[in-house]
Structure formats: C-alpha cells, structure tokens
Short mmCIF file of C-alpha atoms in Angstrom, two decimals:
data_model
loop_
_atom_site.label_atom_id
_atom_site.label_comp_id
_atom_site.label_asym_id
_atom_site.label_seq_id
_atom_site.Cartn_x
_atom_site.Cartn_y
_atom_site.Cartn_z
CA MET A 1 4.58 24.62 -10.93
CA ILE A 2 8.36 24.33 -11.14
CA THR A 3 9.76 25.26 -14.57
CA SER A 4 13.15 25.25 -16.14
CA CYS A 5 14.96 28.51 -15.37
CA SER A 6 17.46 30.44 -17.44
CA LYS A 7 20.78 28.76 -17.97
CA GLY A 8 22.60 32.10 -18.26
CA GLY A 9 24.60 30.94 -21.23
CA ALA A 10 25.83 27.81 -19.49
CA LYS A 11 25.92 24.74 -21.72
CA TYR A 12 24.73 21.29 -20.72
CA LYS A 13 25.19 17.89 -22.22
CA ARG A 14 23.44 14.62 -21.41
CA ARG A 15 25.34 11.72 -19.94
CA PRO A 16 23.72 8.33 -20.79
CA GLN A 17 22.12 6.55 -17.85
CA GLY A 18 20.33 3.25 -17.19
CA ALA A 19 16.88 2.51 -18.53
CA PHE A 20 14.99 3.68 -15.47
CA HIS A 21 16.82 6.91 -14.63
CA GLY A 22 16.76 10.23 -16.37
CA GLY A 23 20.02 11.46 -17.85
CA ILE A 24 22.12 13.70 -15.58
CA MET A 25 23.17 17.04 -16.95
CA GLU A 26 26.79 18.05 -16.81
CA GLN A 27 27.65 21.75 -17.09
CA GLU A 28 30.74 22.66 -19.03
CA LYS A 29 33.22 24.93 -17.39
CA ASP A 30 31.99 28.53 -17.29
CA ASP A 31 34.32 31.53 -17.83
CA SER A 32 32.79 33.33 -14.86
CA GLY A 33 34.40 30.84 -12.45
CA GLU A 34 31.28 30.57 -10.23
CA THR A 35 31.15 27.83 -7.65
CA SER A 36 28.15 25.92 -6.31
CA ARG A 37 27.41 24.06 -3.13
CA LEU A 38 24.78 21.48 -2.25
CA LEU A 39 23.31 22.61 1.05
CA ASN A 40 20.68 20.04 1.87
CA GLY A 41 18.00 17.69 0.55
CA HIS A 42 14.26 17.66 1.00
CA ILE A 43 11.61 15.02 0.44
CA GLY A 44 11.06 14.56 -3.28
CA SER A 45 13.80 16.95 -4.51
CA ARG A 46 17.37 18.18 -4.05
CA HIS A 47 17.85 21.91 -3.47
CA VAL A 48 20.92 23.77 -4.65
CA GLN A 49 22.09 27.20 -3.49
CA LEU A 50 24.66 29.07 -5.58
CA ASP A 51 27.20 31.46 -4.11
CA THR A 52 25.90 34.09 -6.53
CA ASP A 53 22.36 35.42 -6.82
CA ARG A 54 21.50 33.11 -9.67
CA THR A 55 18.55 30.74 -9.39
CA PRO A 56 19.32 26.99 -9.30
CA ASP A 57 18.85 25.11 -12.54
CA VAL A 58 15.86 22.81 -12.60
CA VAL A 59 14.84 20.22 -15.16
CA THR A 60 11.27 19.00 -14.88
CA TYR A 61 9.95 15.70 -16.22
CA GLY A 62 6.20 15.76 -15.58
CA ARG A 63 5.72 15.46 -11.83
CA VAL A 64 9.26 14.32 -11.14
CA THR A 65 11.70 17.17 -10.65
CA GLU A 66 15.48 16.97 -10.57
CA GLU A 67 17.64 19.94 -9.62
CA TYR A 68 21.20 20.06 -10.86
CA THR A 69 24.25 21.86 -9.59
CA GLU A 70 26.75 23.82 -11.58
CA VAL A 71 30.39 22.76 -11.68
CA VAL A 72 33.16 24.30 -9.67
CA ALA A 73 35.89 26.35 -11.28
CA ASN A 74 38.22 23.38 -11.76
CA GLY A 75 35.64 21.59 -13.90
CA THR A 76 34.60 18.94 -11.39
CA GLU A 77 30.97 18.20 -10.58
CA THR A 78 29.50 18.97 -7.18
CA PRO A 79 28.73 15.72 -5.35
CA GLU A 80 25.05 14.95 -4.92
CA GLU A 81 23.44 12.99 -2.15
CA LYS A 82 21.76 9.92 -3.58
CA GLU A 83 18.45 8.93 -2.04
CA GLY A 84 17.95 5.19 -2.39
CA PHE A 85 14.71 3.34 -1.92
CA SER A 86 15.30 2.02 1.60
CA CYS A 87 13.26 2.03 4.79
CA GLY A 88 16.43 2.94 6.70
CA ARG A 89 16.98 6.12 4.67
CA ALA A 90 13.33 7.05 3.97
CA SER A 91 11.48 9.61 6.04
CA LYS A 92 8.48 8.73 8.19
CA ARG A 93 6.18 10.38 5.66
CA GLN A 94 7.66 8.33 2.81
CA ILE A 95 7.34 5.07 4.75
CA LEU A 96 3.71 5.80 5.68
CA SER A 97 2.87 6.75 2.10
CA PHE A 98 4.45 3.60 0.71
CA PHE A 99 2.74 1.18 3.07
CA CYS A 100 -0.64 2.93 2.75
CA VAL A 101 -0.45 2.62 -1.02
CA ALA A 102 0.83 -0.97 -0.82
CA PHE A 103 -2.18 -1.89 1.31
CA LEU A 104 -4.45 -0.07 -1.14
CA ASN A 105 -3.03 -2.04 -4.06
CA PHE A 106 -3.62 -5.28 -2.20
CA SER A 107 -7.17 -4.28 -1.23
CA GLY A 108 -8.03 -3.04 -4.72
CA MET A 109 -7.03 -6.31 -6.34
CA ALA A 110 -8.80 -8.19 -3.53
CA CYS A 111 -12.02 -6.42 -4.61
CA TYR A 112 -11.53 -7.98 -8.03
CA ALA A 113 -10.39 -11.50 -7.11
CA ILE A 114 -12.25 -12.31 -3.89
CA ILE A 115 -15.33 -13.53 -5.81
CA THR A 116 -13.41 -16.19 -7.78
CA PRO A 117 -14.02 -19.29 -5.58
CA PHE A 118 -17.77 -18.92 -5.10
CA PHE A 119 -19.36 -16.33 -7.42
CA PRO A 120 -19.52 -18.43 -10.65
CA ASN A 121 -21.69 -21.11 -9.03
CA GLU A 122 -23.84 -18.50 -7.29
CA ALA A 123 -24.40 -16.65 -10.57
CA LEU A 124 -25.23 -19.84 -12.48
CA ARG A 125 -27.68 -20.84 -9.74
CA ARG A 126 -29.44 -17.44 -10.04
CA GLY A 127 -30.01 -17.70 -13.80
CA ALA A 128 -26.82 -16.32 -15.37
CA SER A 129 -25.12 -18.15 -18.24
CA GLN A 130 -21.45 -19.10 -18.23
CA THR A 131 -20.74 -16.40 -20.83
CA THR A 132 -22.45 -13.79 -18.66
CA VAL A 133 -20.29 -14.80 -15.70
CA GLY A 134 -17.21 -14.22 -17.87
CA PHE A 135 -18.45 -10.74 -18.81
CA VAL A 136 -18.99 -9.89 -15.13
CA PHE A 137 -15.32 -10.69 -14.52
CA GLY A 138 -14.16 -9.01 -17.72
CA CYS A 139 -16.07 -5.73 -17.32
CA PHE A 140 -13.91 -4.90 -14.27
CA SER A 141 -10.76 -4.76 -16.42
CA ALA A 142 -12.52 -2.93 -19.26
CA VAL A 143 -13.69 -0.13 -16.94
CA GLN A 144 -10.27 0.05 -15.30
CA PHE A 145 -8.69 0.54 -18.72
CA LEU A 146 -11.00 3.43 -19.62
CA GLY A 147 -10.95 4.94 -16.12
CA GLY A 148 -7.16 4.93 -15.96
CA LEU A 149 -6.87 6.89 -19.22
CA VAL A 150 -9.38 9.55 -18.17
CA LEU A 151 -8.20 9.92 -14.55
CA GLY A 152 -4.56 10.03 -15.58
CA LYS A 153 -5.33 13.02 -17.79
CA PHE A 154 -7.39 15.03 -15.29
CA ILE A 155 -5.97 14.01 -11.89
CA THR A 156 -4.06 17.25 -11.40
CA THR A 157 -7.23 19.24 -12.12
CA VAL A 158 -9.32 17.34 -9.57
CA GLY A 159 -6.54 16.84 -7.01
CA SER A 160 -4.68 13.60 -6.31
CA ARG A 161 -5.58 13.45 -2.60
CA PHE A 162 -9.30 13.83 -3.34
CA VAL A 163 -9.15 11.20 -6.10
CA LEU A 164 -7.30 8.82 -3.76
CA ILE A 165 -9.75 9.04 -0.85
CA SER A 166 -12.90 9.19 -2.97
CA GLY A 167 -11.73 6.20 -5.01
CA VAL A 168 -11.29 4.11 -1.85
CA PHE A 169 -14.72 5.22 -0.62
CA VAL A 170 -16.43 4.28 -3.90
CA ALA A 171 -14.72 0.88 -4.03
CA GLY A 172 -15.67 0.10 -0.42
CA SER A 173 -19.28 1.17 -0.95
CA CYS A 174 -19.62 -0.99 -4.05
CA SER A 175 -18.20 -3.98 -2.22
CA LEU A 176 -20.87 -3.63 0.47
CA LEU A 177 -23.59 -3.24 -2.17
CA PHE A 178 -22.39 -6.33 -4.00
CA GLY A 179 -22.99 -8.39 -0.87
CA LEU A 180 -26.65 -7.34 -0.94
CA LEU A 181 -27.12 -9.05 -4.32
CA GLU A 182 -27.79 -12.20 -2.33
CA TYR A 183 -31.45 -11.08 -2.22
CA MET A 184 -31.81 -10.78 -6.04
CA GLU A 185 -32.46 -13.34 -8.76
CA GLY A 186 -32.48 -13.62 -12.54
CA THR A 187 -32.16 -10.58 -14.79
CA THR A 188 -32.18 -8.15 -11.86
CA PHE A 189 -29.23 -9.97 -10.31
CA ILE A 190 -27.25 -9.89 -13.58
CA ALA A 191 -27.96 -6.18 -14.25
CA PHE A 192 -26.87 -5.10 -10.78
CA CYS A 193 -23.77 -7.30 -11.02
CA PHE A 194 -22.62 -5.32 -14.06
CA ALA A 195 -23.58 -1.93 -12.61
CA ILE A 196 -21.94 -2.38 -9.20
CA ARG A 197 -18.89 -4.18 -10.58
CA SER A 198 -18.27 -1.37 -13.07
CA MET A 199 -18.53 1.33 -10.40
CA GLU A 200 -16.21 -0.67 -8.15
CA ALA A 201 -13.65 -0.89 -10.98
CA LEU A 202 -13.86 2.89 -11.43
CA GLY A 203 -13.14 3.41 -7.72
CA VAL A 204 -10.20 1.01 -7.79
CA SER A 205 -8.84 2.72 -10.92
CA ALA A 206 -9.16 6.12 -9.21
CA HIS A 207 -7.27 5.26 -6.03
CA THR A 208 -4.52 3.29 -7.79
CA THR A 209 -3.92 6.13 -10.28
CA ALA A 210 -3.82 8.73 -7.48
CA ALA A 211 -1.57 6.55 -5.33
CA THR A 212 0.93 6.22 -8.17
CA THR A 213 0.96 10.00 -8.61
CA ILE A 214 1.55 10.66 -4.91
CA LEU A 215 4.35 8.11 -4.63
CA THR A 216 6.04 9.60 -7.67
CA HIS A 217 6.27 12.85 -5.72
CA GLU A 218 7.53 11.08 -2.60
CA PHE A 219 10.21 8.98 -4.35
CA PRO A 220 11.29 11.03 -7.38
CA ASN A 221 14.65 9.25 -7.71
CA ASP A 222 13.34 5.71 -7.27
CA VAL A 223 10.09 5.65 -9.23
CA ALA A 224 10.83 2.39 -11.03
CA LYS A 225 11.88 0.57 -7.85
CA VAL A 226 8.83 1.75 -5.93
CA MET A 227 6.37 0.89 -8.68
CA GLY A 228 7.98 -2.49 -9.19
CA THR A 229 7.76 -3.26 -5.48
CA LEU A 230 4.11 -2.23 -5.39
CA GLU A 231 3.37 -4.71 -8.17
CA ILE A 232 4.14 -7.44 -5.64
CA PHE A 233 1.16 -6.27 -3.57
CA VAL A 234 -1.02 -6.14 -6.69
CA GLY A 235 -0.12 -9.76 -7.43
CA LEU A 236 -0.67 -10.82 -3.84
CA GLY A 237 -4.09 -9.19 -3.79
CA MET A 238 -5.01 -10.77 -7.11
CA MET A 239 -3.98 -14.27 -6.09
CA ALA A 240 -4.30 -14.43 -2.29
CA ALA A 241 -7.86 -13.05 -2.21
CA PRO A 242 -9.50 -16.24 -3.59
CA PRO A 243 -8.57 -18.46 -0.60
CA ILE A 244 -9.69 -15.73 1.81
CA GLY A 245 -12.93 -15.37 -0.12
CA GLY A 246 -13.51 -19.11 -0.06
CA VAL A 247 -13.08 -19.32 3.72
CA LEU A 248 -15.32 -16.31 4.36
CA TYR A 249 -17.99 -17.70 2.03
CA ASN A 250 -18.05 -20.98 3.94
CA LEU A 251 -18.25 -19.14 7.27
CA GLY A 252 -20.91 -16.54 6.48
CA GLY A 253 -22.35 -17.12 3.04
CA PHE A 254 -22.47 -14.76 0.05
CA LYS A 255 -22.48 -11.50 2.03
CA LEU A 256 -19.50 -11.99 4.37
CA PRO A 257 -16.61 -11.74 1.82
CA PHE A 258 -17.99 -8.49 0.40
CA PHE A 259 -18.84 -6.97 3.77
CA THR A 260 -15.31 -7.81 5.01
CA VAL A 261 -13.57 -6.16 2.04
CA GLY A 262 -15.96 -3.18 2.14
CA GLY A 263 -15.39 -2.60 5.85
CA LEU A 264 -11.64 -2.86 5.34
CA MET A 265 -11.77 -0.26 2.57
CA PHE A 266 -13.80 2.14 4.75
CA CYS A 267 -11.26 1.81 7.57
CA CYS A 268 -8.49 2.48 5.08
CA CYS A 269 -10.38 5.53 3.78
CA ALA A 270 -10.49 7.01 7.28
CA VAL A 271 -6.79 6.32 7.87
CA LEU A 272 -5.84 7.94 4.55
CA ALA A 273 -7.90 11.03 5.33
CA VAL A 274 -5.79 11.48 8.49
CA LEU A 275 -2.33 10.37 7.32
CA VAL A 276 -2.11 11.62 3.73
CA PRO A 277 -1.20 15.32 3.74
CA PRO A 278 -2.47 17.83 1.15
CA GLN A 279 -0.65 17.36 -2.14
CA VAL A 280 0.84 20.04 -4.34
CA ASP A 281 -0.38 18.90 -7.75
CA GLU A 282 1.83 20.40 -10.41
CA GLN A 283 0.53 20.90 -13.92
CA GLU A 284 2.59 18.85 -16.32
CA GLY A 285 4.42 20.70 -19.01
CA GLU A 286 3.61 19.57 -22.55
CA LYS A 287 6.15 17.24 -24.07
CA ASP A 288 5.98 16.08 -27.65
CA VAL A 289 5.91 12.28 -27.37
CA SER A 290 3.94 10.53 -30.09
CA LEU A 291 1.85 7.53 -29.06
CA LEU A 292 1.28 6.59 -32.71
CA TYR A 293 5.01 6.68 -33.42
CA PHE A 294 5.61 4.43 -30.41
CA LEU A 295 2.88 1.96 -31.37
CA ARG A 296 4.27 1.68 -34.91
CA ILE A 297 7.58 0.30 -33.63
CA PRO A 298 7.57 -3.42 -34.63
CA THR A 299 9.10 -4.63 -31.35
CA VAL A 300 6.48 -2.72 -29.38
CA ILE A 301 3.69 -4.35 -31.42
CA MET A 302 5.17 -7.76 -30.65
CA ALA A 303 5.51 -6.99 -26.93
CA CYS A 304 1.95 -5.65 -26.72
CA GLY A 305 0.64 -8.83 -28.31
CA VAL A 306 2.54 -11.02 -25.83
CA THR A 307 1.22 -8.89 -22.95
CA VAL A 308 -2.36 -9.57 -24.04
CA VAL A 309 -1.62 -13.29 -24.34
CA VAL A 310 -0.05 -13.63 -20.91
CA TYR A 311 -2.68 -11.65 -19.02
CA SER A 312 -5.50 -13.48 -20.76
CA ILE A 313 -3.95 -16.77 -19.61
CA ILE A 314 -3.61 -15.46 -16.05
CA GLN A 315 -7.30 -14.57 -15.96
CA TYR A 316 -8.97 -17.24 -18.10
CA LEU A 317 -9.44 -19.70 -15.22
CA ASN A 318 -11.19 -17.27 -12.87
CA PRO A 319 -14.81 -17.77 -13.98
CA VAL A 320 -14.59 -21.41 -15.08
CA ILE A 321 -12.29 -23.44 -12.83
CA GLN A 322 -14.50 -23.49 -9.71
CA PRO A 323 -17.66 -24.97 -11.35
CA TYR A 324 -15.56 -27.54 -13.23
CA LEU A 325 -13.64 -28.74 -10.17
CA ALA A 326 -16.81 -28.85 -8.07
CA LYS A 327 -18.60 -30.97 -10.68
CA GLU A 328 -15.76 -33.33 -11.63
CA PHE A 329 -13.85 -33.71 -8.35
CA ASN A 330 -16.24 -32.41 -5.64
CA VAL A 331 -13.77 -29.65 -4.71
CA THR A 332 -15.12 -27.08 -2.21
CA ALA A 333 -14.77 -23.30 -2.45
CA PRO A 334 -11.98 -23.11 0.20
CA GLN A 335 -10.05 -25.81 -1.67
CA VAL A 336 -10.34 -23.84 -4.91
CA GLY A 337 -9.02 -20.85 -2.98
CA LEU A 338 -6.01 -22.90 -1.87
CA ILE A 339 -5.28 -23.83 -5.48
CA PHE A 340 -5.15 -20.12 -6.38
CA LEU A 341 -2.96 -19.54 -3.33
CA LEU A 342 -0.56 -22.16 -4.71
CA LEU A 343 -0.45 -20.21 -7.96
CA ALA A 344 0.39 -17.03 -6.04
CA SER A 345 3.05 -18.70 -3.90
CA VAL A 346 4.94 -20.29 -6.79
CA TYR A 347 4.83 -17.03 -8.77
CA ALA A 348 6.10 -14.98 -5.81
CA LEU A 349 8.88 -17.49 -5.10
CA PHE A 350 10.42 -17.28 -8.57
CA ALA A 351 9.56 -13.65 -9.44
CA PRO A 352 12.80 -12.14 -8.01
CA ALA A 353 14.95 -14.48 -10.11
CA TRP A 354 13.01 -13.66 -13.29
CA GLY A 355 13.31 -9.95 -12.50
CA TRP A 356 17.07 -10.20 -12.07
CA LEU A 357 17.46 -11.96 -15.42
CA ALA A 358 15.08 -9.57 -17.20
CA ASP A 359 17.39 -6.60 -16.55
CA LYS A 360 19.94 -8.24 -18.86
CA LYS A 361 18.97 -7.44 -22.43
CA LYS A 362 20.56 -10.53 -23.97
CA TYR A 363 18.30 -12.84 -21.95
CA ALA A 364 14.97 -11.10 -22.68
CA ARG A 365 13.93 -12.89 -25.89
CA ILE A 366 15.18 -16.26 -24.61
CA MET A 367 13.11 -15.84 -21.44
CA MET A 368 10.02 -14.91 -23.41
CA THR A 369 10.36 -17.82 -25.86
CA LEU A 370 11.07 -20.53 -23.30
CA GLY A 371 8.48 -19.06 -20.94
CA LEU A 372 5.77 -19.22 -23.62
CA LEU A 373 6.75 -22.81 -24.43
CA VAL A 374 6.37 -23.93 -20.81
CA LEU A 375 3.26 -21.78 -20.40
CA SER A 376 1.55 -23.61 -23.26
CA ALA A 377 1.89 -26.90 -21.35
CA GLY A 378 -0.12 -25.57 -18.38
CA PRO A 379 -3.57 -25.30 -20.07
CA LEU A 380 -3.06 -28.70 -21.73
CA LEU A 381 -2.91 -30.27 -18.26
CA ILE A 382 -5.89 -28.30 -16.94
CA GLY A 383 -8.86 -30.46 -17.88
CA PRO A 384 -6.74 -32.32 -18.95
CA SER A 385 -6.89 -31.83 -22.72
CA PRO A 386 -8.69 -34.58 -24.65
CA LEU A 387 -5.59 -34.71 -26.85
CA LEU A 388 -3.74 -36.21 -23.85
CA THR A 389 -6.54 -38.36 -22.43
CA ASP A 390 -8.64 -39.58 -25.40
CA TYR A 391 -6.57 -39.44 -28.58
CA VAL A 392 -3.23 -40.27 -26.94
CA THR A 393 -3.46 -41.70 -23.43
CA LEU A 394 -0.55 -39.89 -21.81
CA VAL A 395 -2.02 -38.54 -18.56
CA PRO A 396 -4.91 -39.65 -16.32
CA LYS A 397 -7.89 -37.42 -15.61
CA LYS A 398 -6.92 -36.65 -12.02
CA LEU A 399 -6.99 -33.57 -9.83
CA TRP A 400 -3.24 -33.64 -9.26
CA ILE A 401 -2.66 -33.34 -13.03
CA ILE A 402 -4.68 -30.10 -13.03
CA ILE A 403 -2.63 -28.82 -10.08
CA VAL A 404 0.59 -29.60 -11.99
CA GLY A 405 -0.77 -27.54 -14.90
CA ILE A 406 -1.49 -24.61 -12.61
CA VAL A 407 2.06 -24.82 -11.19
CA ALA A 408 3.45 -24.81 -14.76
CA ILE A 409 1.53 -21.60 -15.44
CA ALA A 410 2.78 -20.02 -12.20
CA LEU A 411 6.39 -20.91 -13.03
CA SER A 412 6.35 -19.60 -16.58
CA ILE A 413 4.28 -16.40 -16.46
CA GLY A 414 7.05 -14.60 -14.55
CA SER A 415 9.57 -15.56 -17.22
CA VAL A 416 7.40 -13.97 -19.93
CA LEU A 417 6.14 -10.96 -17.97
CA ALA A 418 9.43 -9.80 -16.43
CA PRO A 419 11.16 -8.70 -19.67
CA LEU A 420 8.12 -7.17 -21.41
CA PHE A 421 8.34 -3.67 -19.94
CA ASN A 422 12.09 -3.50 -20.60
CA VAL A 423 11.60 -4.77 -24.16
CA MET A 424 9.20 -1.89 -24.85
CA LEU A 425 11.54 0.61 -23.24
CA TRP A 426 14.58 -0.63 -25.17
CA ALA A 427 12.58 -0.54 -28.39
CA ALA A 428 11.60 3.09 -27.76
CA SER A 429 15.23 4.00 -27.09
CA ASP A 430 16.47 2.15 -30.19
CA ALA A 431 13.85 4.00 -32.26
CA GLY A 432 15.30 7.34 -31.18
CA MET A 433 12.91 8.31 -28.39
CA GLU A 434 14.54 10.02 -25.42
CA THR A 435 14.87 8.01 -22.21
CA ASP A 436 13.04 10.53 -20.05
CA PHE A 437 9.96 10.37 -17.87
CA ALA A 438 7.63 11.25 -20.74
CA THR A 439 8.74 8.08 -22.51
CA TYR A 440 8.50 6.06 -19.30
CA GLY A 441 4.93 7.26 -18.86
CA LEU A 442 4.11 6.34 -22.45
CA VAL A 443 5.53 2.84 -22.00
CA SER A 444 3.77 2.39 -18.66
CA GLY A 445 0.41 3.50 -20.05
CA THR A 446 0.72 1.26 -23.08
CA PHE A 447 1.73 -1.74 -20.98
CA GLY A 448 -1.17 -1.14 -18.58
CA ALA A 449 -3.66 -0.75 -21.42
CA PHE A 450 -2.77 -4.05 -23.06
CA MET A 451 -2.60 -5.72 -19.65
CA SER A 452 -6.22 -4.67 -19.06
CA MET A 453 -7.18 -5.86 -22.54
CA GLY A 454 -5.78 -9.32 -21.77
CA SER A 455 -7.48 -9.36 -18.37
CA PHE A 456 -10.78 -8.60 -20.12
CA LEU A 457 -10.40 -11.07 -23.00
CA GLY A 458 -9.23 -14.01 -20.85
CA PRO A 459 -12.34 -14.61 -18.71
CA THR A 460 -14.72 -13.46 -21.45
CA VAL A 461 -13.40 -15.83 -24.13
CA SER A 462 -12.88 -18.74 -21.72
CA SER A 463 -16.48 -18.51 -20.48
CA ALA A 464 -17.83 -18.57 -24.03
CA LEU A 465 -15.63 -21.53 -24.98
CA VAL A 466 -16.43 -23.49 -21.82
CA GLU A 467 -20.16 -22.98 -22.31
CA ARG A 468 -19.98 -24.44 -25.83
CA PHE A 469 -17.13 -26.97 -25.69
CA GLY A 470 -16.29 -27.56 -22.01
CA LEU A 471 -13.14 -26.67 -20.02
CA PRO A 472 -10.83 -29.40 -21.45
CA TRP A 473 -11.28 -28.21 -25.04
CA ALA A 474 -11.26 -24.53 -24.01
CA SER A 475 -7.91 -25.03 -22.28
CA THR A 476 -6.61 -26.81 -25.39
CA ALA A 477 -7.55 -23.77 -27.47
CA PHE A 478 -5.70 -21.44 -25.07
CA SER A 479 -2.65 -23.70 -25.26
CA GLY A 480 -2.65 -23.44 -29.05
CA TYR A 481 -3.06 -19.68 -28.74
CA ILE A 482 0.12 -19.54 -26.62
CA LEU A 483 2.10 -21.77 -28.97
CA PHE A 484 1.10 -19.60 -31.93
CA SER A 485 2.31 -16.52 -30.04
CA MET A 486 5.61 -18.22 -29.28
CA LEU A 487 6.15 -19.03 -32.97
CA LEU A 488 5.45 -15.40 -33.87
CA VAL A 489 8.02 -14.21 -31.30
CA VAL A 490 10.63 -16.63 -32.71
CA ALA A 491 9.89 -15.59 -36.30
CA PHE A 492 9.98 -11.90 -35.37
CA THR A 493 13.31 -12.28 -33.53
CA ILE A 494 14.90 -14.10 -36.47
CA GLY A 495 13.61 -11.51 -38.91
CA GLU A 496 14.81 -8.67 -36.71
CA ASN A 497 18.31 -10.13 -36.47
CA VAL A 498 18.48 -10.64 -40.24
CA TYR A 499 17.35 -7.05 -40.81
CA LYS A 500 19.99 -5.69 -38.41
CA ARG A 501 22.75 -7.61 -40.13
CA CYS A 502 21.65 -6.34 -43.54
CA HIS A 503 21.42 -2.75 -42.25
CA ALA A 504 24.44 -2.47 -39.98
CA GLY A 505 24.42 1.35 -39.89
CA PRO A 506 21.97 3.50 -37.89
CA SER A 507 18.54 3.74 -39.46
CA THR A 508 17.49 6.88 -41.30
CA GLU A 509 14.32 7.06 -39.24
CA LYS A 510 16.21 7.02 -35.95
CA GLU A 511 18.65 9.69 -37.09
CA ALA A 512 15.81 11.91 -38.25
CA HIS A 513 13.99 11.51 -34.94
CA LEU A 514 17.09 12.35 -32.93
CA LYS A 515 17.70 15.61 -34.76
#
C-alpha cells in the first residue's frame, strides 16, 4: 500500500480544481533550496525523483494515487506530464483493459435486457401473473444494489482479478441455466426464474464492480472520463439487447437467446483470464466521509428522488409493453425489439449534447425541469391514455402514437439524467465536503443505489398496475408521477433561491465542517 510520506517541514496548499479532478498541491518555497525533476511516467502514476535522498511526496485517495513534485528554488512548479484519456496516448495494456471492460458492461446489461421482447408472454403462458413477471425483472436490480455494496467493501480482500473473472463465469452459467427453464411449468418455473435471475445479477454486479476498480488503477487521472464513456456501453447493452433477443427467439425459440449470451460470456471469461494481468489491490486508507451527512443535504435528497423517478420510467415498460402490443396491434417479438432499439438510438444521438450542457451549472435545473415536463408526455401517449382518447378525443389509438411516446421518453431522459451526478457533487461541495476521491466515491455509490431502486420499482409497480387497470391507465399514473416530481423540483429550486438571498453569507454549518 502506498501511503503519504513525511513532508519534511514543507508546507502545501490546495489549489481549486474542476469537479472531477483532485486538487493539486503546491509546495511553498523551501529554505533548503532543493530542486526536483520529473524523470518519467508509468501506467497509473507519475514518479518523481529528487536530487536529494528524500522520498517523493505521495497523496493517496483510495485506489487512485497522485505523486507531486517539489518546487524549484525560484518558486516555480516542476512541469508534469498530463495523461489524457486517448487511444493515441494510452498504452496497449490500458486499451485492452478499457475495451475488455466495455464489452463486459455491454454483455452484463444484455443479460438483463435480452429477455424483454419474449419473456413476459412466455411467463404468462406458463402460469405466472403479470405482477410476478414484474418481480422477475425487478429482483435483478435489487440484488445488484445489495451485491454492489458488499463487493465494493470486500473486493480488495478477495482480489479484483478473481472477482472479475468469477463474476463473468457466474453470469454466463446462469444465462445458460435460464435457457433450460423452457422445460419447466407453473410454480417450479417461477421459483427457478427468481433463483437463477438473482444469481445472474450477483455475477453481473461482481464483474462490473471489479472492472471499475481495475480501470481506476489503469486511468488514475481520467477516472470520470473513463467511467462516463463506459456508461455508453451500459446503455447500449440495456437497450440494444431486446432487438437481438427478439431475433434469436424467432430463430431458435426460448433457449437460443440465453445460450448465445451465456456462450459469449464464457468466451469473454477465457479471454480475461489470459489478458488481464494480476492486480495489486491496495487497502484503502480510512477517510472520514459521512454518508448520513451527505444524505441530509436537501439538494441531494431532491436529486436522489429524481434519480428514482427517471430510472423507474426507463424500466417500467420492460415487462408490460410486449404483451400489450401483441394483443392490441399484433406486434411480433422482433418488432418489439426494434421499438426498444429506436429508444436506444434516439437516446445515444442526443446524449453528447445533454452531457455538454450538464457540465454548465447554470443549465442543470432548467434541463431537469424541462426534461421532466417532456418526459411526462411520453407515458400519456403510450396506451394512449384514456384521458386523451375517451374523455378528450385528442389522439387516435394507433401504434405510431405509442412510438411517438417512446421517442419523447428517449429524448427527455438524457436531459434529466445528465445533470444529476453533477448536482449531487456540487451540493456536496457547497455543503463543505472536500472535492476528493472519497467524496466522488460517496456520490457514485449513492447515485448507483438510487438508480437500482428506480430500476426495481419501475417494472414491479408497472406490472401490478397493468394487471389491475391495464397499460393505458398505468402509463397515465406514471405520467402524473413525473409531473408531481417536476413540481417538487420547481418548488425546491424557488425555495432554495429565496433561502440563499435571505442568507447571503456562508452558512454556519459549512464553516464548521470546513474547519
């Protein structure tokens, strides 16, 4: 483990940096007149050799280590070589690690989403209720939530490379076993669905957690960029898997989609065992960052609530849209897959623009408010809502209206999602928490937890509502749920601005926390 070494009386001060980079230490001029020189860089760190016998100064943030140089006698700082996240500047090992993990993220989400176009009808035909189908979808996210917390705590004890490879193996095995459920019926079918799906979620949680840890070591100076880029592959796996699953189901029945994903995961497991080198898992030093303090910040509470809303809307159609479209419009499984592919394509097309705007703090609340407003229109058109067809005849009950609603959801979810992580991070900073990697980890874990909560609640609640009231009324309820969330965000923003104007000076709580 690398630890902070003696400063030898040298004083450091923090220079403020951007939201996703740790502050850089500047050493004040030392009376001894020592000079320093940056000799070379190595993967994951920058090494510094002093002209004297003193050890280089190191500041450690969890698994990400930065080494800093001392200043020369004239008070200027030694130039450092900046390693950007670029294939042209990355080493072969870094490139291989990135693309292996990117493929893993895609495959892991494919394990979750590939069943969307055909499984609901299969489950209903074998004796499951609509609510049970929703729980089968939702249990995946619930287990991921719990597994991520546990594995994140003990991954350095077990070993990140072992967790990575074993997680892929477990997920692939469960995918193959799920294909064998074709030969089961009734209660046995339902019980094994829950058991295998839960184990598969644990495997996916294991390899995604380990992959994040390994990439943090490989790209210590570009953690935010790398993780953000990998989210693209998560989204692609989540949304592109349904059309692939629909085509495979039509070609080979229930077994083929699961056997294909399982075989792919086994091949990936073998490749990882060869390409991923042994990892030096460093024990994290304890850092006093309070989760309860963070969760009591009003802006964080608001952002967590919006995260649950958005991810529940993303997932609520998964268990219910295929049976409804098949019954009302005679839509086949591959066609349902193409509708989900449309959702993925529109989201991916506009995601870069939303991301660029989300980095500007003044646009964050506007993006969230307008995004929620447009997002609320999507579920109203999916059905469509009886409010638009029976009470007020505004839209016809046609398939193209439902597709327009899905496009509205795809356009608006990026506008709401993009600023959420930054809003939490800015709130932590405004509350006096240091902008270091401990805080970043806290924000990331909180965001992921509430993301999983929304992913669990969406399909579970939608299945229960559809079973009792039908999809049109269930979608109407989700639309009202979004509108209510938007009004809360507007009210919170107005109240926050009023409070800031009435208390222009720095808050007592923030000053106390900074001391």
